Amino acid sequence: MPRTVHPAAWWGWAVGLAVAVSTTTNPLLLLLGLSVAGFVVAARRGTSPWARAFRLYLYLGAAIIAVRVVLHVLVGLKLGTVRLFPLPEATLPSWAAGIQLGGDVYLEGLLGAATLGLRLAVIIACIGAANALANPKRLLRTLPSALHEVGAAVVVSVSVAPQLAESVQRVHRARQLRGDTARGLRALPSVALPVLEDTLERSLLLAAAMDSRGYGRTPAAPGGQRVGTGVLTLGGLLACAVGLYGVLDASTPALMGTPTLVVGLLLSGAGLWLGGRHVERTTYRPDPWRGAEWLTVACGAAAAAAVVVVSRTTPDALSMPLSPLAVPALPLLAVAGLLVAALPGLLTPEPPRPASRRPVRGAREVTTRG
Amino acid sequence: MRRLLSSILGAAAAAGLAAAGLVAAAAPAAAAACSGTSGVTVVVDTGSSVVTACAPGDPSSGLQALNLAGFGVTQVATQPGFVCRINGFPSSDPCHSTPPATAYWAYYHAARGGSWSYSSTGAGSYDPQPGTVQGWRFGSGQQPRIAPPAPTATVSTPKTTSTPRTTTAAPKPAATPRKTTTAPRATTGSTTAGTTPATPGARPSTAPSRSATATPSPSASPTGSASASPSPTDDATPTDGPTAVASAPTSGDAGPGGTPLLAGGALIALVAGGAGWTVWRRRG
């Protein structure tokens, strides 16, 4: 039975995979993680516009690696013993931070830069996989009900760009059918006005639909409770920020770290719960959370746990050995964890195929033929 | 005082033995401050012991100076160029990720007899001038506990190579008030840890020019390396720093040959091929 897996499950899986690859610079593990992400995306993505964006994240990753390598050759720290090619060297004066330009390029330094770039690229590919697999609109529907109005606004703004592109395409097709072949800037007035009108019509339609479903209806909450909600939420968020700072900075007192973070999370949770009590809203066809979702999240967590265990026991196996240069190791536990992360591509239900795609494709064939 | 002298003698003997063992003419380590304006003096302070050595010639970077002075350097595996261990210290750090800000090797440089200044560039990109001092201190960024060694008024000419006690006991600055010639305190003086107050005196302006002829060849043959270790241990303890170097702990238990490479490559190809096949199947 084809159905879409809960978007939060895909995000959990992707974050687990990203944690796994972020602790290693071993190129074998990084490439394995990348191919696992690619496999799951290929097997389980839908047909929405953002589902096809995974390729863009791969391009972005390739650009990151290229920039990292070029920067290493230009200004990087040249270390190593295996000299690849000589370059002239210039040292900037001390008022320009004494940066060293150029210099002989060594294999070790180049490989180190490439693996660091590859790590960032694979992390970005994991986030891209989550974006391709999880429908952001459906994800926003799972927000707590106190944030429901913010979520609705974000959904509307997120869907503006694809709708605009689709609208432009429709107007363009209609103009072609009528024999109007103006291109470039001259076509702008004849395209912009219908698109604008289309947008206005659409937003009026959306507003009417939301209105009829009870959006924007604010039931009366007592004033004291509203103030309490605001104080709880704001204080909780502040405490969260301070706690995160304390967790990340080792030199702050211990009380500022995890305890403050936990208190902040509790406070914000209480504020959200209090604020959401008065929002009476139902979800249209809610996404279920069943075994497939648990499996997806568990696979991502297993990958992260396996690599973290390896980093505790044999940390050397997770890094690219550069001094001296050697073949990277292949830690079996980490490989097994990454392979487990590929299981959602096989075991979760397939996404449904929208029936509306075929007529559109047929219509396009007619227009191109005619 | 006698302990210091015996320490120096012991160090000289040990280093002399080591130098005899290493017949290679390039004398990798002179276990003291450099003589004159040639070479870069390297001071390594682990927090419990201080070792001073000389990197002969003109090292192109701070890391190379460490190597030439005979110290073994282990870098952080995920941050190439980041010094993690010097001579295997600290052995508790796995050197997988960047050390914490409370336990790392701080990098200083200074003029001979000057005062330490924290390096604003990394050791891999800083090019030390010959005749200067570099300091490494393990901890949370403090400066080395001894002042930069003063410029030595070398009596030795480059010809007298192998006599172990040619240079004066330079690396102990300002601690022996009997030394009249050296007055290393350049203006600001007063380093934090452990040094005795500055001894007033005339700066020997002629010394650097006189010893400018000193060649990087093994002229400054090993004398002692003064140690400021608090515990009155045996003589030769701190001196083996510059010699017992070459065994930098190698990382990676990579299997022999390229089997992990082959297996990993096959695995990656398998999964990526699966992805490609899935794309093709779903499109068709």
XYZ file of C-alpha atoms in Angstrom:
654
model
C 0.000 0.000 0.000
C 1.836 3.111 -1.158
C 1.803 6.021 1.227
C 4.129 8.829 2.182
C 6.310 8.263 5.207
C 5.976 10.913 7.897
C 8.283 13.842 7.035
C 9.610 14.094 10.590
C 10.801 10.489 10.277
C 12.811 11.374 7.179
C 14.356 14.307 9.002
C 15.296 12.112 11.928
C 16.886 9.602 9.593
C 18.813 12.304 7.730
C 20.064 13.927 10.916
C 21.295 10.550 12.127
C 23.154 9.976 8.883
C 24.595 13.499 9.015
C 25.828 12.938 12.562
C 27.438 9.699 11.428
C 29.350 11.263 8.544
C 30.262 14.425 10.440
C 32.477 12.518 12.874
C 34.715 11.039 10.208
C 37.120 12.160 7.529
C 37.593 8.659 6.197
C 36.795 9.018 2.481
C 35.547 5.443 2.229
C 32.939 6.030 4.923
C 32.051 9.450 3.518
C 31.458 8.087 0.031
C 29.492 5.188 1.456
C 27.289 7.618 3.382
C 26.785 9.680 0.237
C 25.765 6.694 -1.839
C 23.424 5.507 0.928
C 21.696 8.893 0.939
C 21.503 8.828 -2.846
C 20.065 5.333 -2.851
C 17.296 6.139 -0.365
C 16.414 9.334 -2.217
C 16.290 7.476 -5.517
C 14.060 4.794 -4.043
C 11.637 6.840 -1.963
C 11.243 10.350 -3.264
C 7.959 11.697 -4.454
C 7.167 13.762 -7.501
C 6.981 17.198 -5.898
C 9.284 19.976 -7.137
C 11.545 19.797 -4.106
C 11.909 16.049 -4.540
C 13.883 16.737 -7.669
C 16.187 19.176 -5.871
C 18.575 16.494 -4.556
C 20.717 16.930 -7.641
C 21.192 20.613 -6.751
C 22.565 19.650 -3.346
C 25.022 17.311 -5.059
C 26.144 20.153 -7.332
C 26.536 22.369 -4.279
C 28.660 19.695 -2.625
C 30.881 19.364 -5.684
C 31.317 23.131 -5.718
C 32.285 23.048 -2.038
C 34.969 20.447 -2.672
C 36.297 22.413 -5.641
C 36.434 25.660 -3.647
C 38.127 23.895 -0.745
C 40.824 22.439 -2.997
C 41.381 25.690 -4.882
C 41.647 27.626 -1.619
C 44.113 25.079 -0.328
C 46.296 25.578 -3.386
C 46.019 29.361 -3.105
C 46.296 30.115 0.600
C 46.285 26.772 2.369
C 48.795 25.358 4.751
C 51.130 23.249 2.637
C 52.215 20.193 4.548
C 53.550 16.879 3.528
C 56.354 15.023 1.865
C 54.976 13.926 -1.512
C 55.325 16.977 -3.705
C 52.831 17.096 -6.545
C 53.777 20.267 -8.382
C 55.792 23.353 -7.522
C 54.221 26.782 -7.318
C 55.789 30.160 -6.707
C 55.299 31.434 -3.206
C 54.553 34.905 -1.917
C 54.132 35.936 1.685
C 51.920 38.913 2.336
C 53.274 41.489 4.787
C 52.426 41.194 8.419
C 49.733 43.875 8.280
C 47.893 41.594 5.877
C 48.003 38.814 8.479
C 51.108 37.343 6.894
C 49.109 35.057 4.656
C 51.179 32.799 2.473
C 50.089 32.655 -1.143
C 50.952 29.733 -3.312
C 53.775 27.429 -2.455
C 54.530 23.869 -3.409
C 51.506 21.622 -3.350
C 51.840 18.362 -1.490
C 49.669 15.306 -1.854
C 48.938 15.083 1.868
C 47.656 18.633 2.144
C 45.602 18.296 -1.013
C 44.020 15.053 0.174
C 43.318 16.579 3.567
C 41.561 19.552 2.007
C 39.600 17.319 -0.339
C 38.420 15.024 2.464
C 37.372 17.959 4.625
C 35.441 19.382 1.681
C 33.944 15.965 1.022
C 32.752 15.732 4.612
C 30.878 19.027 4.356
C 29.508 18.016 0.967
C 28.160 14.743 2.349
C 26.563 16.486 5.328
C 24.848 18.867 2.913
C 23.764 15.911 0.792
C 22.136 14.383 3.893
C 20.160 17.571 4.498
C 19.300 17.604 0.814
C 18.062 14.036 1.100
C 15.758 15.074 3.933
C 14.479 17.949 1.828
C 13.868 15.690 -1.137
C 12.120 13.008 0.883
C 10.055 15.082 3.302
C 7.286 17.311 2.090
C 7.797 20.632 3.900
C 4.093 21.412 3.851
C 3.269 18.171 5.570
C 6.097 18.747 8.040
C 4.698 22.139 8.976
C 1.324 20.574 9.661
C 2.835 18.635 12.510
C 3.775 21.796 14.368
C 2.290 22.207 17.848
C -1.038 23.917 17.638
C 0.150 27.053 19.402
C 2.422 27.731 16.440
C -0.267 26.791 13.999
C -0.796 30.271 12.580
C 2.918 30.787 12.048
C 2.997 27.409 10.347
C 0.146 28.357 8.028
C 1.925 31.558 7.027
C 5.142 29.674 6.360
C 3.312 27.103 4.253
C 1.748 29.839 2.155
C 5.071 31.584 1.616
C 6.911 28.338 0.915
C 4.505 27.434 -1.831
C 4.690 30.829 -3.523
C 7.773 30.161 -5.637
C 6.729 26.830 -7.180
C 3.251 28.195 -7.805
C 4.666 31.262 -9.513
C 6.855 29.125 -11.753
C 3.906 26.929 -12.631
C 1.781 29.975 -13.337
C 4.415 31.397 -15.677
C 4.587 28.104 -17.506
C 0.830 27.960 -17.939
C 0.621 31.516 -19.287
C 3.510 30.803 -21.602
C 1.838 27.702 -22.959
C -1.422 29.553 -23.508
C 0.383 32.313 -25.397
C 2.123 29.779 -27.594
C -1.185 28.163 -28.431
C -2.486 31.547 -29.537
C 0.493 32.140 -31.786
C 2.163 34.818 -29.653
C 5.861 34.131 -29.987
C 7.322 37.301 -28.441
C 10.345 36.530 -26.288
C 12.566 38.260 -23.796
C 11.739 41.647 -22.338
C 9.032 42.424 -24.897
C 7.042 39.460 -23.659
C 7.166 40.710 -20.090
C 3.966 42.813 -20.081
C 1.946 40.110 -21.729
C 3.185 37.541 -19.216
C 3.364 39.615 -16.046
C -0.234 40.769 -16.024
C -1.838 37.328 -16.349
C 0.576 35.918 -13.795
C -0.303 38.713 -11.369
C -3.957 38.115 -11.905
C -3.459 34.409 -11.453
C -1.640 35.004 -8.164
C -4.348 37.281 -6.842
C -7.053 34.839 -7.805
C -5.197 32.025 -6.174
C -4.631 33.861 -2.917
C -8.284 34.901 -2.748
C -9.219 31.272 -3.305
C -6.794 30.180 -0.603
C -8.116 32.792 1.800
C -11.673 31.689 1.196
C -10.729 28.055 1.683
C -8.858 28.796 4.905
C -11.674 30.962 6.156
C -14.246 28.259 5.528
C -12.103 25.780 7.476
C -11.874 28.066 10.470
C -8.377 29.481 10.143
C -7.819 32.754 11.939
C -10.607 32.063 14.389
C -9.268 33.031 17.794
C -11.309 31.752 20.654
C -11.386 33.998 23.653
C -8.596 33.253 26.060
C -8.496 35.037 29.410
C -6.006 37.891 29.441
C -4.009 36.521 32.331
C -3.516 33.264 30.537
C -2.299 34.995 27.402
C 0.274 36.927 29.393
C 1.325 33.704 31.103
C 1.731 31.983 27.773
C 3.869 34.803 26.433
C 6.062 34.909 29.516
C 6.517 31.152 29.551
C 7.364 30.921 25.872
C 9.700 33.909 25.796
C 11.445 32.930 29.015
C 11.784 29.383 27.793
C 13.323 30.454 24.509
C 15.742 32.776 26.316
C 16.744 30.003 28.680
C 17.215 27.698 25.692
C 19.546 30.195 24.037
C 21.587 30.702 27.208
C 21.710 26.960 27.813
C 22.881 26.225 24.287
C 25.622 28.802 24.701
C 26.623 27.188 27.961
C 26.681 23.732 26.426
C 28.831 24.824 23.509
C 31.254 26.994 25.492
C 33.370 24.922 27.828
C 34.506 27.846 29.954
C 31.109 28.799 31.336
C 29.933 27.515 34.727
C 28.302 24.115 34.615
C 24.985 25.428 35.831
C 24.674 27.531 32.700
C 24.823 24.498 30.423
C 22.544 21.506 30.388
C 20.363 22.462 33.413
C 19.456 25.808 31.865
C 18.768 24.139 28.538
C 16.457 21.577 30.126
C 14.620 24.258 32.088
C 14.257 26.319 28.923
C 12.859 23.395 26.979
C 10.374 22.634 29.749
C 9.271 26.255 29.946
C 8.775 26.554 26.197
C 6.927 23.258 26.132
C 4.616 24.480 28.859
C 4.070 27.759 27.015
C 3.243 25.978 23.778
C 0.889 23.621 25.541
C -0.869 26.482 27.310
C -1.162 28.471 24.097
C -2.355 25.505 22.097
C -5.157 24.618 24.472
C -7.389 27.246 22.963
C -6.749 26.457 19.339
C -9.341 24.002 18.185
C -8.220 22.744 14.864
C -8.347 19.476 13.081
C -5.865 18.194 10.576
C -7.053 17.102 7.185
C -5.838 13.556 6.605
C -3.134 13.493 9.284
C 0.052 11.605 8.518
C 0.149 8.447 10.615
C 3.194 7.430 12.596
C 3.496 3.687 12.325
C 6.137 1.010 12.079
C 7.744 2.377 8.927
C 8.377 5.704 10.640
C 9.916 4.029 13.673
C 12.070 1.923 11.373
C 13.273 4.964 9.437
C 14.256 6.893 12.544
C 15.863 3.822 14.099
C 18.012 3.217 11.010
C 19.348 6.770 11.109
C 19.999 6.517 14.823
C 21.758 3.177 14.320
C 24.153 4.728 11.806
C 24.976 7.576 14.177
C 25.393 5.230 17.131
C 27.667 2.851 15.228
C 30.012 5.605 14.082
C 30.057 7.229 17.522
C 30.957 3.887 19.094
C 33.779 3.470 16.592
C 35.003 6.990 17.352
C 35.157 6.112 21.044
C 36.964 2.813 20.580
C 39.198 3.218 17.513
C 39.189 6.902 16.577
C 42.102 6.466 14.201
C 40.023 4.328 11.888
C 37.663 7.242 11.255
C 40.247 9.630 9.921
C 42.174 9.790 6.712
C 45.778 8.976 7.714
C 47.847 11.850 6.363
C 51.083 11.760 8.322
C 52.261 9.304 7.212
C 50.039 8.896 4.189
C 48.304 5.530 4.161
C 45.242 3.719 2.935
C 42.229 4.585 5.128
C 40.918 1.813 7.312
C 37.509 0.249 6.864
C 35.939 -0.116 10.322
C 33.340 -2.856 10.028
C 30.961 -1.507 12.659
C 30.741 1.904 10.992
C 30.203 0.297 7.585
C 27.432 -1.880 9.017
C 25.780 1.170 10.577
C 25.845 3.080 7.301
C 24.438 0.091 5.438
C 21.622 -0.168 7.988
C 20.822 3.448 7.140
C 20.090 2.310 3.581
C 17.325 -0.032 4.731
C 14.522 2.594 4.634
C 15.031 2.650 0.883
C 13.890 -0.965 0.770
C 11.569 -1.498 3.717
C 9.374 1.599 3.850
C 6.238 1.834 1.690
C 6.682 3.438 -1.680
C 5.369 6.962 -2.146
C 2.086 7.179 -4.058
C 2.236 8.122 -7.695
C -0.149 10.955 -8.441
C -2.589 10.063 -11.191
C -2.688 13.662 -12.346
C 0.754 13.494 -13.869
C -0.104 11.441 -16.890
C -2.663 13.794 -18.495
C -0.267 16.680 -18.062
C 2.423 14.776 -19.859
C -0.015 13.851 -22.616
C -1.122 17.469 -23.007
C 2.450 18.570 -23.398
C 2.980 15.984 -26.085
C 0.003 17.348 -27.996
C 1.279 20.902 -27.827
C 4.743 19.974 -28.993
C 3.354 17.907 -31.785
C 0.944 20.571 -32.972
C 74.117 24.601 41.764
C 75.969 21.370 41.770
C 72.839 19.665 40.610
C 72.554 22.052 37.721
C 76.145 21.495 36.756
C 75.837 17.764 36.952
C 72.642 17.973 35.001
C 74.404 19.860 32.287
C 77.263 17.447 32.310
C 74.931 14.503 32.177
C 73.004 16.066 29.394
C 76.166 16.785 27.528
C 77.296 13.241 27.937
C 74.002 11.813 26.842
C 73.676 14.117 23.904
C 77.267 13.548 23.005
C 76.615 9.867 22.921
C 73.585 10.448 20.793
C 75.541 12.672 18.479
C 78.173 10.037 18.229
C 75.501 7.577 17.323
C 74.133 9.797 14.648
C 77.143 10.101 12.465
C 75.159 12.012 9.923
C 76.889 15.296 9.475
C 73.753 17.360 9.606
C 73.505 16.950 13.348
C 69.762 16.980 13.744
C 69.642 18.251 17.233
C 71.765 20.481 19.266
C 70.341 20.144 22.684
C 70.606 23.747 23.689
C 69.911 27.209 22.487
C 71.494 28.028 19.193
C 74.724 29.880 19.186
C 74.855 33.262 17.625
C 72.328 34.326 15.050
C 72.085 31.115 13.116
C 69.421 28.559 13.697
C 66.132 28.795 15.501
C 66.016 27.994 19.178
C 63.030 25.902 20.174
C 61.741 25.844 23.750
C 59.210 23.144 24.563
C 57.489 23.369 27.928
C 55.167 20.513 28.777
C 54.095 22.182 31.975
C 56.307 19.947 34.044
C 59.590 20.053 32.200
C 61.278 22.403 29.789
C 63.481 21.271 26.935
C 65.496 23.656 24.819
C 66.951 22.659 21.481
C 68.314 24.256 18.361
C 67.043 23.875 14.828
C 70.077 24.553 12.640
C 69.914 26.592 9.478
C 66.836 28.478 8.389
C 63.690 26.389 8.879
C 60.898 27.422 6.557
C 58.152 27.075 9.146
C 57.625 26.601 12.827
C 56.716 22.966 12.285
C 59.906 22.361 10.355
C 61.868 24.049 13.120
C 60.346 21.600 15.586
C 61.347 18.713 13.366
C 64.856 20.020 12.752
C 65.338 20.585 16.457
C 64.580 16.921 16.922
C 61.054 16.990 18.280
C 58.485 14.561 16.989
C 55.142 16.132 16.136
C 51.800 14.387 15.911
C 49.082 16.336 14.173
C 45.362 16.263 14.734
C 43.985 13.715 12.314
C 40.999 15.748 11.211
C 42.840 19.088 11.216
C 46.088 18.702 9.292
C 48.641 21.180 10.535
C 47.277 21.415 14.065
C 49.943 20.299 16.537
C 48.511 17.711 18.898
C 51.519 16.036 20.527
C 55.150 17.012 20.798
C 57.442 14.110 21.560
C 54.402 12.036 22.340
C 53.096 14.418 24.989
C 50.244 14.441 25.949
C 49.661 10.775 25.332
C 46.142 10.985 26.753
C 44.845 12.970 23.781
C 43.634 10.666 21.005
C 44.551 13.340 18.432
C 41.395 12.636 16.494
C 39.764 16.029 16.831
C 41.013 19.424 17.892
C 42.315 19.535 21.474
C 40.329 21.570 23.999
C 41.303 25.147 24.748
C 42.509 24.130 28.184
C 45.003 21.530 27.014
C 46.736 22.453 23.795
C 50.168 23.476 22.623
C 50.360 27.269 22.623
C 52.848 28.701 20.157
C 54.991 31.709 20.987
C 57.883 33.418 19.349
C 60.418 35.857 20.645
C 63.742 37.457 19.939
C 66.739 36.047 21.740
C 66.570 37.424 25.223
C 63.305 39.177 24.437
C 59.860 38.447 25.705
C 57.369 35.908 24.451
C 54.592 36.962 22.133
C 51.696 34.686 21.250
C 51.836 33.757 17.603
C 49.010 35.082 15.518
C 49.686 32.580 12.760
C 49.965 28.847 12.887
C 53.248 27.073 13.196
C 52.879 25.696 9.696
C 52.653 29.106 8.085
C 54.960 31.142 10.309
C 58.473 31.468 8.971
C 60.847 32.025 11.895
C 63.898 34.156 11.307
C 67.240 32.584 12.133
C 68.425 33.736 15.506
C 64.986 33.880 17.070
C 63.251 31.685 19.606
C 60.063 29.708 19.382
C 58.222 28.577 22.471
C 55.727 25.773 22.875
C 53.780 25.514 26.082
C 51.204 22.885 26.856
C 48.183 24.122 28.735
C 45.568 26.765 28.256
C 47.695 29.238 26.359
C 50.190 30.387 28.983
C 53.653 31.308 27.901
C 56.647 29.062 28.479
C 57.918 29.227 32.004
C 61.446 30.221 31.063
C 62.335 33.426 29.335
C 63.626 33.209 25.781
C 67.287 32.195 25.952
C 69.603 35.135 25.722
C 71.955 35.559 22.809
C 75.036 33.600 23.588
C 78.449 35.150 23.458
C 79.992 32.136 21.872
C 83.621 31.619 22.456
C 83.623 28.782 20.046
C 84.674 29.026 16.486
C 83.033 26.755 13.973
C 86.112 24.601 13.895
C 85.802 23.213 17.369
C 83.092 20.869 16.667
C 82.915 17.948 18.959
C 84.017 19.173 22.309
C 80.941 19.038 24.360
C 81.422 22.072 26.529
C 82.266 24.809 24.114
C 79.258 26.977 24.473
C 78.443 28.595 27.696
C 75.478 27.559 29.699
C 73.163 29.709 27.769
C 69.716 28.259 28.261
C 69.475 29.309 31.829
C 68.812 32.977 31.498
C 69.158 35.286 34.384
C 69.335 32.516 36.857
C 73.048 32.582 37.354
C 74.061 35.985 38.549
C 77.680 35.207 37.878
C 77.240 35.628 34.181
C 78.214 39.149 33.607
C 78.074 39.498 29.902
C 74.511 38.651 29.213
C 71.721 40.946 30.087
C 68.861 39.546 28.174
C 66.053 41.585 29.594
C 64.769 43.618 26.720
C 62.712 46.448 28.139
C 59.613 44.774 29.461
C 61.132 41.800 31.152
C 59.217 40.028 33.889
C 57.742 36.939 32.435
C 55.152 35.296 34.542
C 56.377 31.994 35.676
C 59.265 31.168 37.740
C 62.083 33.288 36.514
C 64.154 35.173 38.964
C 64.297 38.931 38.749
C 66.279 40.412 35.983
C 69.919 40.899 36.459
C 71.056 44.278 35.380
C 73.952 44.442 33.041
C 75.198 45.684 29.781
C 73.782 44.180 26.669
C 76.612 42.606 24.755
C 76.165 44.346 21.515
C 79.161 42.775 19.950
C 78.173 39.238 20.557
C 75.819 38.707 17.636
C 78.189 40.136 15.119
C 81.038 38.113 16.441
C 79.246 34.872 16.190
C 77.632 35.653 12.906
C 80.060 33.328 11.264
C 78.791 30.356 13.073
C 77.678 27.860 10.546
C 74.778 25.505 10.947
C 77.181 22.632 10.818
C 77.487 20.779 14.078
C 79.359 23.569 15.688
C 77.026 24.071 18.561
C 77.440 20.562 19.643
C 75.265 19.329 22.420
C 75.524 20.856 25.759
C 73.013 20.443 28.449
C 69.461 21.468 28.338
C 68.456 23.155 31.471
C 65.396 21.730 33.005
C 63.136 23.440 35.420
C 61.526 20.303 36.610
C 60.433 20.710 40.186
C 61.197 17.223 41.295
C 64.833 16.531 42.003
C 65.149 13.588 39.738
C 68.188 11.998 38.269
C 70.449 13.778 35.998
C 69.687 12.640 32.556
C 65.922 12.716 32.630
C 65.018 15.770 30.630
C 67.773 15.482 28.149
C 66.570 12.669 26.025
C 63.944 14.877 24.467
C 65.746 15.873 21.371
C 67.170 12.468 20.686
C 64.341 10.061 21.261
C 62.241 11.607 18.637
C 61.934 9.713 15.493
C 59.277 7.379 16.754
C 56.290 9.532 16.199
C 53.238 7.479 16.987
C 51.782 6.481 13.714
C 48.087 6.524 13.419
C 45.790 4.191 11.672
C 45.547 0.489 11.910
C 44.922 0.320 8.228
C 45.239 -3.183 7.041
C 48.123 -4.253 4.928
C 47.963 -3.080 1.382
C 44.820 -1.957 -0.316
C 42.265 -4.477 0.847
C 40.157 -1.912 2.742
C 40.356 0.308 -0.291
C 39.139 -2.465 -2.569
C 36.404 -3.642 -0.217
C 35.218 -0.110 0.497
C 35.275 0.802 -3.170
C 33.267 -2.288 -4.066
C 30.729 -1.514 -1.359
C 30.356 2.099 -2.473
C 29.981 1.011 -6.087
C 27.332 -1.506 -5.041
C 25.201 1.021 -3.162
C 25.641 3.742 -5.772
C 24.806 1.235 -8.484
C 21.674 0.334 -6.554
C 20.728 4.003 -6.501
C 21.271 4.334 -10.237
C 19.287 1.184 -10.959
C 16.436 2.411 -8.772
C 16.319 5.711 -10.600
C 16.227 3.918 -13.937
C 13.530 1.486 -12.806
C 11.288 4.207 -11.387
C 11.636 6.358 -14.420
C 10.852 3.550 -16.832
